[in-house]
Every structure is written in structure tokens, then in C-alpha cells.
Tab-separated table of C-alpha atoms and ligand atoms in Angstrom:
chain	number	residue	atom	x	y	z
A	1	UNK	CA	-131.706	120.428	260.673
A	2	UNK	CA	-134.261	121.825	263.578
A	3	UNK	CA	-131.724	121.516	266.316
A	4	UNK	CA	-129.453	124.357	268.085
A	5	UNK	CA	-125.637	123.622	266.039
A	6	UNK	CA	-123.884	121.002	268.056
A	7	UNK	CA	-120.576	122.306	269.637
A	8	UNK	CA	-118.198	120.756	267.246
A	9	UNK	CA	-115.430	120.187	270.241
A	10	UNK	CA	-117.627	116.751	270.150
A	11	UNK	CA	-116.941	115.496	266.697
A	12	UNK	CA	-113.173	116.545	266.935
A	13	UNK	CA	-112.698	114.777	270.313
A	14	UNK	CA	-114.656	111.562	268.604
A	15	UNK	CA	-112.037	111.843	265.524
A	16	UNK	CA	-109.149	111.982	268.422
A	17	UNK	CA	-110.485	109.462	270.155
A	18	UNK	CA	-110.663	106.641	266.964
A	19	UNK	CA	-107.290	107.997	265.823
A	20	UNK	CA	-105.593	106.615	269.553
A	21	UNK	CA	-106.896	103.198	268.563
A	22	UNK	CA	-105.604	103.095	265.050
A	23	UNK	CA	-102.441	100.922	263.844
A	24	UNK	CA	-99.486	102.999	262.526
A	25	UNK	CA	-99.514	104.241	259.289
A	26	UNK	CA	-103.516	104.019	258.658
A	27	UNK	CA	-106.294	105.819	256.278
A	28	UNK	CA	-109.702	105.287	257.662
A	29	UNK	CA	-112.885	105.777	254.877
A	30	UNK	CA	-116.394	106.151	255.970
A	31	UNK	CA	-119.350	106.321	253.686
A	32	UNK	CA	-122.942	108.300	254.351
A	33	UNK	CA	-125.743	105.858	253.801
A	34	UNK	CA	-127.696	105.819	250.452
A	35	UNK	CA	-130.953	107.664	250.028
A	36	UNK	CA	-132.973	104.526	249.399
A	37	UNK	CA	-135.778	104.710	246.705
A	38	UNK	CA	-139.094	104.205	247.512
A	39	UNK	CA	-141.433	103.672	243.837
A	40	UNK	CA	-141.130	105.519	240.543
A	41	UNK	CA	-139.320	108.997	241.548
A	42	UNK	CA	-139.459	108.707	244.997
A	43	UNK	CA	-137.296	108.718	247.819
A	44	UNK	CA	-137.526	107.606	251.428
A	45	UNK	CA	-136.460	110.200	253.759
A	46	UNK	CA	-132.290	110.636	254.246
A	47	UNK	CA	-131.082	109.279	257.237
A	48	UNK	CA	-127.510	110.050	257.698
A	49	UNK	CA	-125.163	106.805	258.968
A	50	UNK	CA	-124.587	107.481	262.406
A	51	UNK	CA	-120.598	106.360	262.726
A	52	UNK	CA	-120.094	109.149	260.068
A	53	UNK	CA	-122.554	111.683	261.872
A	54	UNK	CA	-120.830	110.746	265.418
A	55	UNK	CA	-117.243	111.524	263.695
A	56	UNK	CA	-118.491	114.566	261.426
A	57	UNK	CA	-121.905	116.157	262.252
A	58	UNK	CA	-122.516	116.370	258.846
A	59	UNK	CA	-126.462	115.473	258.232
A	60	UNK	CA	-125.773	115.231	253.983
A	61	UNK	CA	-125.688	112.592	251.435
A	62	UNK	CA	-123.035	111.735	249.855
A	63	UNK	CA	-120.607	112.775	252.469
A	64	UNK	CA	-117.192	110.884	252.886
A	65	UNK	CA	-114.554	111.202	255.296
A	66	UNK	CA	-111.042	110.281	255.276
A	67	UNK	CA	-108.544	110.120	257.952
A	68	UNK	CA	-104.743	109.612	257.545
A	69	UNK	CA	-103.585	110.954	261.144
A	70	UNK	CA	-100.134	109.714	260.011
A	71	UNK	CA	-99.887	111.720	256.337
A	72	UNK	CA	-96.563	113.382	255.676
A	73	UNK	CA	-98.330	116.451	254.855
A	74	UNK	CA	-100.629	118.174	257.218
A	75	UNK	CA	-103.533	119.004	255.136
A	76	UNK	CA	-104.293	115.374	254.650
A	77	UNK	CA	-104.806	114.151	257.917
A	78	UNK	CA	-108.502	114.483	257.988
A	79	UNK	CA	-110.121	115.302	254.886
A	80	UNK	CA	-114.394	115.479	254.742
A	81	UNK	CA	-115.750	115.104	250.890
A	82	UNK	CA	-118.763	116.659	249.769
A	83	UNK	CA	-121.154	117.295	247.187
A	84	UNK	CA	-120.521	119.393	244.599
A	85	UNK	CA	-123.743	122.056	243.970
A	86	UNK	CA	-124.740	123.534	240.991
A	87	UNK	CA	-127.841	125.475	239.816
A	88	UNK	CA	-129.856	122.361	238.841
A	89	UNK	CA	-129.454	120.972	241.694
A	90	UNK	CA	-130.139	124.487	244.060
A	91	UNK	CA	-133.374	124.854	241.867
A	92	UNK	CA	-134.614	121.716	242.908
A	93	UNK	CA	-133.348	120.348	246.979
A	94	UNK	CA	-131.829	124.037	247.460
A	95	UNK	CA	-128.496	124.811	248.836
A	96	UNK	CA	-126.536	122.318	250.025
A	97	UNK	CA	-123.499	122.752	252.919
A	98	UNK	CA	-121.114	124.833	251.356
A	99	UNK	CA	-117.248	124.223	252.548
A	100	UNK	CA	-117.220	126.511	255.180
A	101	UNK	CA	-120.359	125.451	256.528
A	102	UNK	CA	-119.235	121.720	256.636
A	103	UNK	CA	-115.797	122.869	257.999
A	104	UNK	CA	-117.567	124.532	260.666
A	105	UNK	CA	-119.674	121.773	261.480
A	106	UNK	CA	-117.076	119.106	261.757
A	107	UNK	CA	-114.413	121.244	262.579
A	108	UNK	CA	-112.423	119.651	259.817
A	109	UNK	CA	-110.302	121.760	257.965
A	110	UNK	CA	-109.568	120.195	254.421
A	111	UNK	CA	-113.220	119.740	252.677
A	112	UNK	CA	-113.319	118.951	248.793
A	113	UNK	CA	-116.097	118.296	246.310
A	114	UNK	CA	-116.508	114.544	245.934
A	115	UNK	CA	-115.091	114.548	242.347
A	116	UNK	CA	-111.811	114.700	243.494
A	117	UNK	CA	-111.914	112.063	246.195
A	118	UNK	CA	-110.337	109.002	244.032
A	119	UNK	CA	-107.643	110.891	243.207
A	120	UNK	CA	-106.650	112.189	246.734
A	121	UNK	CA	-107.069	108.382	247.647
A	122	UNK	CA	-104.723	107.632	244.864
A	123	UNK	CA	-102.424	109.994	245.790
A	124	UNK	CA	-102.456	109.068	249.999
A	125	UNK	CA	-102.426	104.878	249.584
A	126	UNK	CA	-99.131	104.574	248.781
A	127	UNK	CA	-97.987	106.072	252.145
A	128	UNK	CA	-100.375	103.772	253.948
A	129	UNK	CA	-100.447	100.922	255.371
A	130	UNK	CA	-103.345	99.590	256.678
A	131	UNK	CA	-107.545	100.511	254.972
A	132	UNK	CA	-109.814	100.919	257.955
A	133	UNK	CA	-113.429	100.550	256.437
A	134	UNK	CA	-116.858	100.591	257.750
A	135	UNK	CA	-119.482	97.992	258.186
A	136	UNK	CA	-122.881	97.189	260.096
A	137	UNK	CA	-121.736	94.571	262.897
A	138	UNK	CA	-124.836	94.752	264.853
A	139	UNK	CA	-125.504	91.848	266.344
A	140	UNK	CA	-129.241	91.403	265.158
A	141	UNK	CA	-128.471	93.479	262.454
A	142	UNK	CA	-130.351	91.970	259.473
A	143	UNK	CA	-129.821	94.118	256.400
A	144	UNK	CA	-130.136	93.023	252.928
A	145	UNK	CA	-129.786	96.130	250.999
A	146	UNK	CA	-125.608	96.792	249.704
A	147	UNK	CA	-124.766	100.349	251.594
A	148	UNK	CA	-122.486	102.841	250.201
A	149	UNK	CA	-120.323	101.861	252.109
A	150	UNK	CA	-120.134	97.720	251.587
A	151	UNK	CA	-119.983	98.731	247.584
A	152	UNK	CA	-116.927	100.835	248.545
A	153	UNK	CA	-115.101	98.062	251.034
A	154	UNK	CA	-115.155	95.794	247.069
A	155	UNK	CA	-114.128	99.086	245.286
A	156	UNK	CA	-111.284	99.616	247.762
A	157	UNK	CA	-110.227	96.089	247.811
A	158	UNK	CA	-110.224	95.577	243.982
A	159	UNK	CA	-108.048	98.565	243.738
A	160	UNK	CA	-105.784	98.448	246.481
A	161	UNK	CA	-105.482	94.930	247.136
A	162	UNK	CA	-102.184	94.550	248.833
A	163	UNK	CA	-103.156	96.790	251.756
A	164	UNK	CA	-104.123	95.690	255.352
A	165	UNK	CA	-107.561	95.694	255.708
A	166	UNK	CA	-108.833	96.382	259.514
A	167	UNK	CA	-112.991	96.997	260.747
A	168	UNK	CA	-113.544	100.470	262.262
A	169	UNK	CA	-116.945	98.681	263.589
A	170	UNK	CA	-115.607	96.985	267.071
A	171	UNK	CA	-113.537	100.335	267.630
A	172	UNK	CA	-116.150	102.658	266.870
A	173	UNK	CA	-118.669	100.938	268.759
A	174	UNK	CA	-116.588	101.071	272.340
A	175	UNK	CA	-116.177	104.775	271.708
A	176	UNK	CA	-120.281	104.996	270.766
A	177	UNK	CA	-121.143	103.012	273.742
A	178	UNK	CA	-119.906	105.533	276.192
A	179	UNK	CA	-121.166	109.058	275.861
A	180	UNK	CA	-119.191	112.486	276.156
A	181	UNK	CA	-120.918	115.541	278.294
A	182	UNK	CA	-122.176	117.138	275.361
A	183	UNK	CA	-123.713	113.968	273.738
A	184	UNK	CA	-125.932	113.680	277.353
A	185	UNK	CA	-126.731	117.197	277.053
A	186	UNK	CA	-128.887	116.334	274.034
A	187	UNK	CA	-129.758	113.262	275.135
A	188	UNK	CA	-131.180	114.954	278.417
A	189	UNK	CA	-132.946	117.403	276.082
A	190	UNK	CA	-134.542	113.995	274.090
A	191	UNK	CA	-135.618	113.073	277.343
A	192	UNK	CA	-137.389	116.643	278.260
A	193	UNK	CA	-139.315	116.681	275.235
A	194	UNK	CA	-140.491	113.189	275.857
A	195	UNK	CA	-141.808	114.258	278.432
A	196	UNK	CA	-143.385	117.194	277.229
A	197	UNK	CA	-145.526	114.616	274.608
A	198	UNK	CA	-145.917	112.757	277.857
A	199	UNK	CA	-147.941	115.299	280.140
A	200	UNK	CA	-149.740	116.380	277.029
A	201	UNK	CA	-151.223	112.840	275.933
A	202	UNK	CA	-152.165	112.118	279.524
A	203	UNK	CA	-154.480	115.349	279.447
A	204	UNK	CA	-155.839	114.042	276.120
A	205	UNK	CA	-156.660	110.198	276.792
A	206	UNK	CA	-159.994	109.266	277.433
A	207	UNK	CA	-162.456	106.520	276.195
A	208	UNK	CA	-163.166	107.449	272.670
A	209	UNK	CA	-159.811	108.734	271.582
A	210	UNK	CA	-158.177	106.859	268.506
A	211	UNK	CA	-154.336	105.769	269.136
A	212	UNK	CA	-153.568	107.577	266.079
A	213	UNK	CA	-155.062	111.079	268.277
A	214	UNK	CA	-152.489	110.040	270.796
A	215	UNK	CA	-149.709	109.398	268.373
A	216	UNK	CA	-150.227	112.682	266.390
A	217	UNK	CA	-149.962	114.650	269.916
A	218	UNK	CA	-147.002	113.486	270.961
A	219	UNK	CA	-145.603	114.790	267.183
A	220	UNK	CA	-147.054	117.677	267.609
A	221	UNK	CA	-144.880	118.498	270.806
A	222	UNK	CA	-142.142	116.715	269.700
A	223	UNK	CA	-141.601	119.082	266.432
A	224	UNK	CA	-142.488	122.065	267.563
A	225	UNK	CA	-139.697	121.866	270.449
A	226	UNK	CA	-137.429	121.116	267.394
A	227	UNK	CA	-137.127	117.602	268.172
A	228	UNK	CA	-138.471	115.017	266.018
A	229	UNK	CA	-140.172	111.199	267.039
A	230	UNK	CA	-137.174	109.013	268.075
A	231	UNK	CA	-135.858	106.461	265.464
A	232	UNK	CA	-138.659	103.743	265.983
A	233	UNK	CA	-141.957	103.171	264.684
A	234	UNK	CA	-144.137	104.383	267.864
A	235	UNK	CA	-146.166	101.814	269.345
A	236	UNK	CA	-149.673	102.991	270.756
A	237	UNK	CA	-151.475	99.981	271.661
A	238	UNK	CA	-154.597	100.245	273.761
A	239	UNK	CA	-156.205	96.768	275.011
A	240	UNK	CA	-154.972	93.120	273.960
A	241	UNK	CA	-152.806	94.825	271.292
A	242	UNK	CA	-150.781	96.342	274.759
A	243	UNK	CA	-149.631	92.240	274.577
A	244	UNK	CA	-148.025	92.529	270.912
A	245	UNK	CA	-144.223	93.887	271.535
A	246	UNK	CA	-144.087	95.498	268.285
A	247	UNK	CA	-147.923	96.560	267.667
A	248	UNK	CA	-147.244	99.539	265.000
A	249	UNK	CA	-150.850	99.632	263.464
A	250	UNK	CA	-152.117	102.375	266.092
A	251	UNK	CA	-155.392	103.056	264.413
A	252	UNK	CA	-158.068	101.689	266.761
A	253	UNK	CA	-160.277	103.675	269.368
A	254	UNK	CA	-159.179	103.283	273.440
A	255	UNK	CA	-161.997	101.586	275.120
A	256	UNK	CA	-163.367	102.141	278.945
A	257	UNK	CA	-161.514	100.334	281.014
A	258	UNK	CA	-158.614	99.008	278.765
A	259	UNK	CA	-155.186	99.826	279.353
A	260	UNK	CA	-152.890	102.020	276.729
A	261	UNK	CA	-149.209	100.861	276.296
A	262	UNK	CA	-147.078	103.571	274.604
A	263	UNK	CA	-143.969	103.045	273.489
A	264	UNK	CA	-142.949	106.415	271.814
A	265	UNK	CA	-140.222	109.109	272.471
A	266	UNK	CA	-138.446	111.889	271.226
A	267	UNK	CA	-134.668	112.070	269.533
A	268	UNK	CA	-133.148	115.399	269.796
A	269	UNK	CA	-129.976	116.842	266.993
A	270	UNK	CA	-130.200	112.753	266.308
A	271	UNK	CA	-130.424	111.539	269.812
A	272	UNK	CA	-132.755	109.481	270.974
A	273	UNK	CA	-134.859	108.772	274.143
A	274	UNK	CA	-136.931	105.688	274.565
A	275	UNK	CA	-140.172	105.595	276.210
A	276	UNK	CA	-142.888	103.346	277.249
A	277	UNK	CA	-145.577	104.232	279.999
A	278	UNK	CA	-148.825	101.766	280.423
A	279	UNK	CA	-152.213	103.887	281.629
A	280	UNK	CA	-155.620	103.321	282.127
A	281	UNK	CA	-157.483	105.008	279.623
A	282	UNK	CA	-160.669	106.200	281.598
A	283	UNK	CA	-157.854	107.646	284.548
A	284	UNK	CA	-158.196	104.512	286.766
A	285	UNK	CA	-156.469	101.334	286.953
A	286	UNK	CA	-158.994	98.330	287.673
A	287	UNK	CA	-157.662	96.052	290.678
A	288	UNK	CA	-155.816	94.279	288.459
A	289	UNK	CA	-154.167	96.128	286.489
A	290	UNK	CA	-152.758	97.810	289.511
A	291	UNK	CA	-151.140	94.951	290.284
A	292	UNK	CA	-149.523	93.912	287.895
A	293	UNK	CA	-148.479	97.602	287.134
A	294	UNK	CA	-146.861	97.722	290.447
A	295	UNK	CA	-145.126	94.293	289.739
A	296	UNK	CA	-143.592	95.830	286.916
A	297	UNK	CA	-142.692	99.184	288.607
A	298	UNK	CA	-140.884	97.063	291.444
A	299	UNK	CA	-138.791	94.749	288.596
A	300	UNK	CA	-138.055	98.193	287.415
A	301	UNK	CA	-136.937	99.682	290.328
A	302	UNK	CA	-134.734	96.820	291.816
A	303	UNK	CA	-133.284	95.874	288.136
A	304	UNK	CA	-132.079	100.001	287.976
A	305	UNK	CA	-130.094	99.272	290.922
A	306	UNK	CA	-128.434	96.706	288.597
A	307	UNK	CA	-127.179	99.480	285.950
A	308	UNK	CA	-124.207	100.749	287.535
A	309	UNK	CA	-119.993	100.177	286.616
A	310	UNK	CA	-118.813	96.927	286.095
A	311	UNK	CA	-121.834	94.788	286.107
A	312	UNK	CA	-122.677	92.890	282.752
A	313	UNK	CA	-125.877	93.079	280.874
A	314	UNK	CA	-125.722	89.321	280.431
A	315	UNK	CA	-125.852	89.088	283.997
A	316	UNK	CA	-128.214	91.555	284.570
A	317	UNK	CA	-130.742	89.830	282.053
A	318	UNK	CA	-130.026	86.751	284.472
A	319	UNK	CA	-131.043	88.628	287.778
A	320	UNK	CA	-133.897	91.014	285.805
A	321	UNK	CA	-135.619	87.414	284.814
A	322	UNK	CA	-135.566	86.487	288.579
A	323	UNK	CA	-137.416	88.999	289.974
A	324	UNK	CA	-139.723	89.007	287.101
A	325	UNK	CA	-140.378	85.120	288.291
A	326	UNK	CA	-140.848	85.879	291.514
A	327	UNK	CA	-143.636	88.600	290.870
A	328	UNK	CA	-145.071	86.466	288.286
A	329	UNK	CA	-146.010	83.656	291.164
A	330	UNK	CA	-147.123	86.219	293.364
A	331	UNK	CA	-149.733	87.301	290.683
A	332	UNK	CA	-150.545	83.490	290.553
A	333	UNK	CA	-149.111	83.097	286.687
A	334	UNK	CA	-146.765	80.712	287.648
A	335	UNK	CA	-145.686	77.868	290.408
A	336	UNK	CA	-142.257	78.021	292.139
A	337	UNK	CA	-142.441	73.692	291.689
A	338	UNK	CA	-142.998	74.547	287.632
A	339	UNK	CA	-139.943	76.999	287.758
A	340	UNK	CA	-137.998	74.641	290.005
A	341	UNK	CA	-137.712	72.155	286.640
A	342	UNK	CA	-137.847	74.314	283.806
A	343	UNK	CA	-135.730	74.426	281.199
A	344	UNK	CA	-132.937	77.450	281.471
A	345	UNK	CA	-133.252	78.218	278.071
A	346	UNK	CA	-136.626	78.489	277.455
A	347	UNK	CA	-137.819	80.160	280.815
A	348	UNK	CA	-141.624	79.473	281.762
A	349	UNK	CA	-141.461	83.041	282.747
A	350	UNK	CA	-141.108	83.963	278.560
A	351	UNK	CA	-144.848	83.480	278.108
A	352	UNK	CA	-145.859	86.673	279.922
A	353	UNK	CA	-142.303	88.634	279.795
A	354	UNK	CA	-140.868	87.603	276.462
A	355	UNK	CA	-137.769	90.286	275.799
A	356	UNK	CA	-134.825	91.132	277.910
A	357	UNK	CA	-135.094	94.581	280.053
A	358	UNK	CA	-132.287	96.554	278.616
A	359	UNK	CA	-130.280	97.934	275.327
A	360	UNK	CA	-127.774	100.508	274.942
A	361	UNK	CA	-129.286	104.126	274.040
A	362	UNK	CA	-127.998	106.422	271.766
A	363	UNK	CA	-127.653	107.620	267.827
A	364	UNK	CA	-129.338	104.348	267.584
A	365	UNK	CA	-132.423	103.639	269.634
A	366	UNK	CA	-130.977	99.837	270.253
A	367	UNK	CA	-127.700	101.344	270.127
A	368	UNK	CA	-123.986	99.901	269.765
A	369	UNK	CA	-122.621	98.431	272.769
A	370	UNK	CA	-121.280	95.110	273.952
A	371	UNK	CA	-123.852	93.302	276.498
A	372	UNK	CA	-120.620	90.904	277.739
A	373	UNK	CA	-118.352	93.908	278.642
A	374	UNK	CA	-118.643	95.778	281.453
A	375	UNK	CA	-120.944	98.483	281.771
A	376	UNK	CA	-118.769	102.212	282.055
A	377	UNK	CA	-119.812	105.871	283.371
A	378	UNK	CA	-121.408	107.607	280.086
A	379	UNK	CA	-122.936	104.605	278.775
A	380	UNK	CA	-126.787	105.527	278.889
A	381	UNK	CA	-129.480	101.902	278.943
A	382	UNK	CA	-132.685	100.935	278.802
A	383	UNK	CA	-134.522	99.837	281.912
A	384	UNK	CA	-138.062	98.150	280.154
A	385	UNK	CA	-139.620	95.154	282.273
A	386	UNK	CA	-142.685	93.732	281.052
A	387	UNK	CA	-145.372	91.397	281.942
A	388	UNK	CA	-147.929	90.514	279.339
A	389	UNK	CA	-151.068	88.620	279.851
A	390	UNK	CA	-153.116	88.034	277.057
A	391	UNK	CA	-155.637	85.683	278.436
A	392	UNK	CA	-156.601	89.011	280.723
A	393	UNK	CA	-156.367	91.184	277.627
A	394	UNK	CA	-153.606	93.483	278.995
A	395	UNK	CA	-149.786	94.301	278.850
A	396	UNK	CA	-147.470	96.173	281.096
A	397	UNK	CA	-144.113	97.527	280.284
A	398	UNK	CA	-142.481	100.620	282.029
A	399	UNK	CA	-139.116	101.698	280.149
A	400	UNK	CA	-136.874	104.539	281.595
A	401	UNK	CA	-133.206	105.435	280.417
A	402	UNK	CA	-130.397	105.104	282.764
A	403	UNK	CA	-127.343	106.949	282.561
A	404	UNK	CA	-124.340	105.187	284.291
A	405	UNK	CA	-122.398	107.639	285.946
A	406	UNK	CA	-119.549	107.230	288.922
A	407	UNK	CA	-121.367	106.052	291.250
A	408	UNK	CA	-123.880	104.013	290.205
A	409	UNK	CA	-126.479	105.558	287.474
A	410	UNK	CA	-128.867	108.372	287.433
A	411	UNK	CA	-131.981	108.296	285.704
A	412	UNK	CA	-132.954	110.638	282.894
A	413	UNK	CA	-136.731	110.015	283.459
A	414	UNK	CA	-136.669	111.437	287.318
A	415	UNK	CA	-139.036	113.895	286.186
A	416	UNK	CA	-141.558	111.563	283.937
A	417	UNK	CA	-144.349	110.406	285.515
A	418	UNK	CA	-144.258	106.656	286.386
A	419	UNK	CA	-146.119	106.359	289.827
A	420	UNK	CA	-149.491	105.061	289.580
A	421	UNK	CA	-151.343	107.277	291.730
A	422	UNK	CA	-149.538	110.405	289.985
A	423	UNK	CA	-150.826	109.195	286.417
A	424	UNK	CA	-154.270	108.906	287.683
A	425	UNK	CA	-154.020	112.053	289.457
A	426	UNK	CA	-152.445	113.807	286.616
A	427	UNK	CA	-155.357	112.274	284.071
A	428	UNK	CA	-158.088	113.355	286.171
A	429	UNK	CA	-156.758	117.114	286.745
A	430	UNK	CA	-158.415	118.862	284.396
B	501	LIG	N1	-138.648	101.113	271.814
B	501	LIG	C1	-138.646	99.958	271.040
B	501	LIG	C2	-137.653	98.930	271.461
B	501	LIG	O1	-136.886	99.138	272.375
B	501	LIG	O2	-137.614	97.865	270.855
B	502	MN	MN1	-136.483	100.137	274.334
């Protein structure tokens, strides 16, 4: 890992705080993810599950932890497996955490080698009760591949199949949604180096630049601050392709006069920030463009008032698509008679503003959270209208992250250029 060690008062006050939910009598299991194979020898990149990495800290494969809070015997009550090393393995992926390390990291006392884990379960089941196991309950999830940890819920069930079985998913989740001081720290630090990569791409964009220039930039400032991109495929899309949501190719050259939608950000020690900004690439908006820039900019501002305790996100997405409406027949798109007898579930207003204007932020960059509960201090959000016009061959979506606090919310992008006037001033300062 690049990142500063994270105080590990966070992972033991995540541990105590899933331990106050749990039914007497409980062992909870979770399971790192896989390191998925790409062709012949090769592997993709690890990426460590993020329930495990909120509880642990521990960035390596093949990592299990265990938690019996109500074992007879003390040394059992949180247990963190790991892998065994041996020269072979040194010579090749060098040293991996040894048990002090990993103790110090998690602040987890008892850590084995993995060999012995199926014993210790052995040995610990017959005091327990209930199995709390891991899955991916993501609403949209849509995952095909078996993880470690769905091939251990059948391995646990097979052997131990007069236990109570109970999801950690909907408690973990709560606890994910709402994030401690330290966990804002870093995601305040995501959002600094964001907008380092930000200042230095809007020094660099000019007619003649390729969106792959402006990607590699913003990696460029995002490693070297020991950050690394944030965990989404950036989206640098200059011209009609600012109208795809999801344009990923990012390999053409920014024309005069086009606009250039970037959706890219930094993650920090694993959390992320999420940024889009929409600029002219010659330095000046056209007429146009202005206004339907400053459309967006106003949805933003007035649906950021929105974000604070109590209030829904399903409600939110109801009041975000009015205002969006109302801009969108001041910018002649749409008629108020036309909007008067549409349909409520397919809004006219989806043509040019197609996705809702807010997720939950976090380990993931659409992160756990419930969008029908209300919204609590610590939870941190996306703010992201859009309006997208492809018959004028141009997109706008603005995206800032909200952190609800006390109060109301603050946002983490104060200090990120969104202002028209200051982006064109700030591209034409050279
Ligand atoms: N930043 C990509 C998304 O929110 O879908
Ligand atoms: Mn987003």
C-alpha cells in the first residue's frame, strides 16, 4: 500500500460496532475476494473485499476473519487468518504481512496461518449459535462470478447445518453508510488530490489534446500524491461522446469549440472521491453551452440543499427531477403542457437527464446505503445533475460529494473549481 497506515482505532471501533448488532451466542466469517484470472498465467489486479477491509485493514488475499464476541475463552473472540509464507512464495510476490504486522494493522490480537482455520472453526461451532456470513446485496449488483465467500456460505452450511444462519450484509451496510472521523479524513484527502488532477488538466486542455493526454495527467498526480484513480473506469469524453453516461473509450482528440465531460477522481488508503466537471476545451464556453452549464450548476446547487438529516433519497430524486424540468423548458427542450400529461414513470425529462443525481460515497464509489432510509450525519453523497443534448452535440454533468453533517451537509468540493467564469479564467492563466 502507498497510503500513510490507517489509525487502527477505526477498524476496532467498526468490529465493536457489528458486534452490538449481533444475536447472542454468534460467530461471524468473512472472506477476502478471489484474485480473479485474467488468460493463461495471469492475474487481474487484487482488490481486497471492502466489508473485510472496513472491519480489518488488511489489503491481502486470502485473509479471513472470525468473530465470536461471545467465546468462553478470550483469545477467540476475534481471530484474523492469514497466509502462510514460505520461500517460494517470498522469491516470487515477496513478503507477505507477517503476524505482527497484520495484528498491528487490525488491531486484532489472535492471527493464525490459514491452515489451521477449519479446525479452530471446528473447535468454536459447537458453542455457537447462530453463522453470520457474507454476501453482495447490492441492489444493482449483477455478479456472476462464485466469490470466496458464496463457496464458503455452501461449505459452512454443508458442514454445520443445524446452525442459525443470519446475513452480515443489511448490518454491515448501515454501519458503511455512515462514516467515522477518521474514514472522512481520507476521504477529504481523496477529495484534495482530485483536485490536484483537477487544476493540472485545466492548464493542459486545449484543442489538439487527446482524452487519453488528459486521462494520463490526472494519474500522474493522483499516484505520485500516493493516491491512486478512484474505483471507476474514468470517463473523458470530449464532444457528442460528453452525451454517453458511461463513455470509457477516451482515445479521441478535443476539438475547438467542443465541450470535455470528465468524470474521474481520486481514492485515497481505498477511499474514494467522485468527480465530474464539464469545460470548454479552447477556455470559452459558446452561448450555449453557458447555459445549459449554468442550468446544471443551479439543479446542483438547490438539490445540495436537499442532502441534509432526515430527508430520503427517494424523495430527493423526486424534487432533483423537478427542477431539472423546470430548467429544461426554460432552455426550450421541453413544454410545461407535454409535462403536464406525461407519464410518471417514464419522465419526458429522461431524454436529456437520464440517471438520478445522487449515490452513497465511500469504499465503494456507488457505495452501500439504503436510498428509502433516512439520510444521517457521516453519510457522504453524490450531488451529479445532468442535462444531455445530443441533437446539439453536448453533455453537462457537474458532480460534487456532500458530506451530511449536523446541520445540514458540507461539501468536500468547496475548494474545486465549478464556477464558470473561474474555469475559463483558470484555463486561460497561463
Ligand atoms: N462516477 C461514475 C458513476 O457515478 O457512475
Ligand atoms: Mn457518481
Amino acid at each position: 500500500m502507498k497510503y500513510q497506515r490507517i489509525n487502527n482505532k477505526l477498524f476496532i471501533n467498526n468490529r465493536k460496532n457489528l458486534i452490538k448488532q449481533l444475536k447472542p451466542n454468534s460467530i461471524v466469517i468473512l472472506n477476502s475476494n478471489d484474485i480473479l484470472p485474467t488468460n493463461a498465467d495471469g492475474l487481474m489486479p487484487f482488490k481486497q473485499n471492502n466489508d473485510l477491509f472496513y472491519l480489518t485493514g488488511i489489503e491481502q488475499e486470502e485473509t479471513i476473519l472470525l468473530l465470536f464476541p461471545d467465546s468462553p475463552e478470550e483469545r477467540f473472540k476475534e481471530i484474523l487468518f492469514i497466509r502462510e509464507v514460505n520461500e517460494e512464495l517470498i522469491l516470487w510476490e515477496g513478503d507477505k504481512l507477517t503476524v505482527k504486522e497484520a495484528s498491528d494493522i487490525s488491531g486484532i490480537k489472535t492471527v493464525r496461518f490459514l491452515p489451521e482455520f477449519d479446525d479452530i472453526l471446528n473447535y468454536l461451532t459447537s458453542d455457537a449459535e447462530h453463522i453470520y456470513l457474507n454476501s453482495n446485496e447490492y441492489k444493482r449488483a449483477a455478479v456472476e462470478v462464485e466469490t470466496r465467500d458464496d463457496r464458503f456460505i455452501k461449505k459452512c452450511k454443508a458442514k454445520y447445518p443445524l446452525h442459525y444462519y443470519c446475513r452480515i450484509a443489511p448490518l454491515i451496510y448501515r454501519l458503511r453508510a455512515r462514516k467515522s472521523d477518521i474514514e472522512i479524513d481520507l476521504m477529504k484527502k481523496a477529495c484534495e488530490l482530485t483536485e490536484k488532477g483537477f487544476r493540472r488538466i485545466l492548464s493542459f486542455v486545449k484543442p489538439g489534446v487527446t482524452e487519453t493526454e488528459v486521462e494520463a495527467e490526472f494519474i500522474h498526480e493522483f499516484i505520485r500524491n500516493n493516491g491512486a484513480p478512484a474505483d471507476y473506469e474514468p470517463i473523458i469524453a470530449s464532444g457528442i461522446d460528453s452525451c454517453t453516461l458511461h463513455y470509457i473509450k477516451n482515445n479521441k482528440t478535443c476539438k475547438d469549440g467542443d465541450v470535455l465531460l470528465i468524470d474521474f477522481a481520486a481514492s485515497y488508503a481505498n477511499y474514494n472521491a467522485d468527480m465530474t466537471r464539464t469545460i470548454p476545451v479552447n477556455g470559452k464556453l459558446t452561448a450555449r453551452q453557458k447555459r445549459v452549464y449554468n442550468a446544471v450548476l443551479r439543479v446542483l446547487k438547490e438539490t445540495r440543499k436537499l442532502l441534509k438529516p432526515g430527508a430520503r433519497l427517494l424523495k430527493i430524486f423526486e424534487k432533483n427531477r423537478a427542477l431539472i424540468e423546470k430548467e429544461l423548458i426554460d432552455l426550450g427542450l421541453l413544454k410545461m403542457a407535454d409535462i403536464k400529461k406525461q407519464n410518471p414513470d417514464k419522465p419526458l425529462s429522461s431524454k436529456y437527464y437520464p440517471h438520478n443525481v445522487s449515490h452513497f460515497l465511500g469504499l465503494d464509489v456507488h457505495d452501500v446505503g439504503y436510498f428509502d432510509e433516512p439520510l444521517a450525519p457521516g453519510m457522504v453523497l453524490t450531488c451529479e445533475p445532468g442535462i444531455y443534448i445530443r441533437e446539439e452535440g453536448f453533455g453537462i454533468r457537474l458532480e460534487n460529494n456532500i458530506l451530511i453533517n449536523q446541520n445540514g451537509n458540507t461539501d468536500l468540493f468547496e475548494n474545486i473549481p465549478i464556477e464558470a467564469d473561474e474555469i475559463e479564467d483558470l484555463m486561460n492563466s497561463k
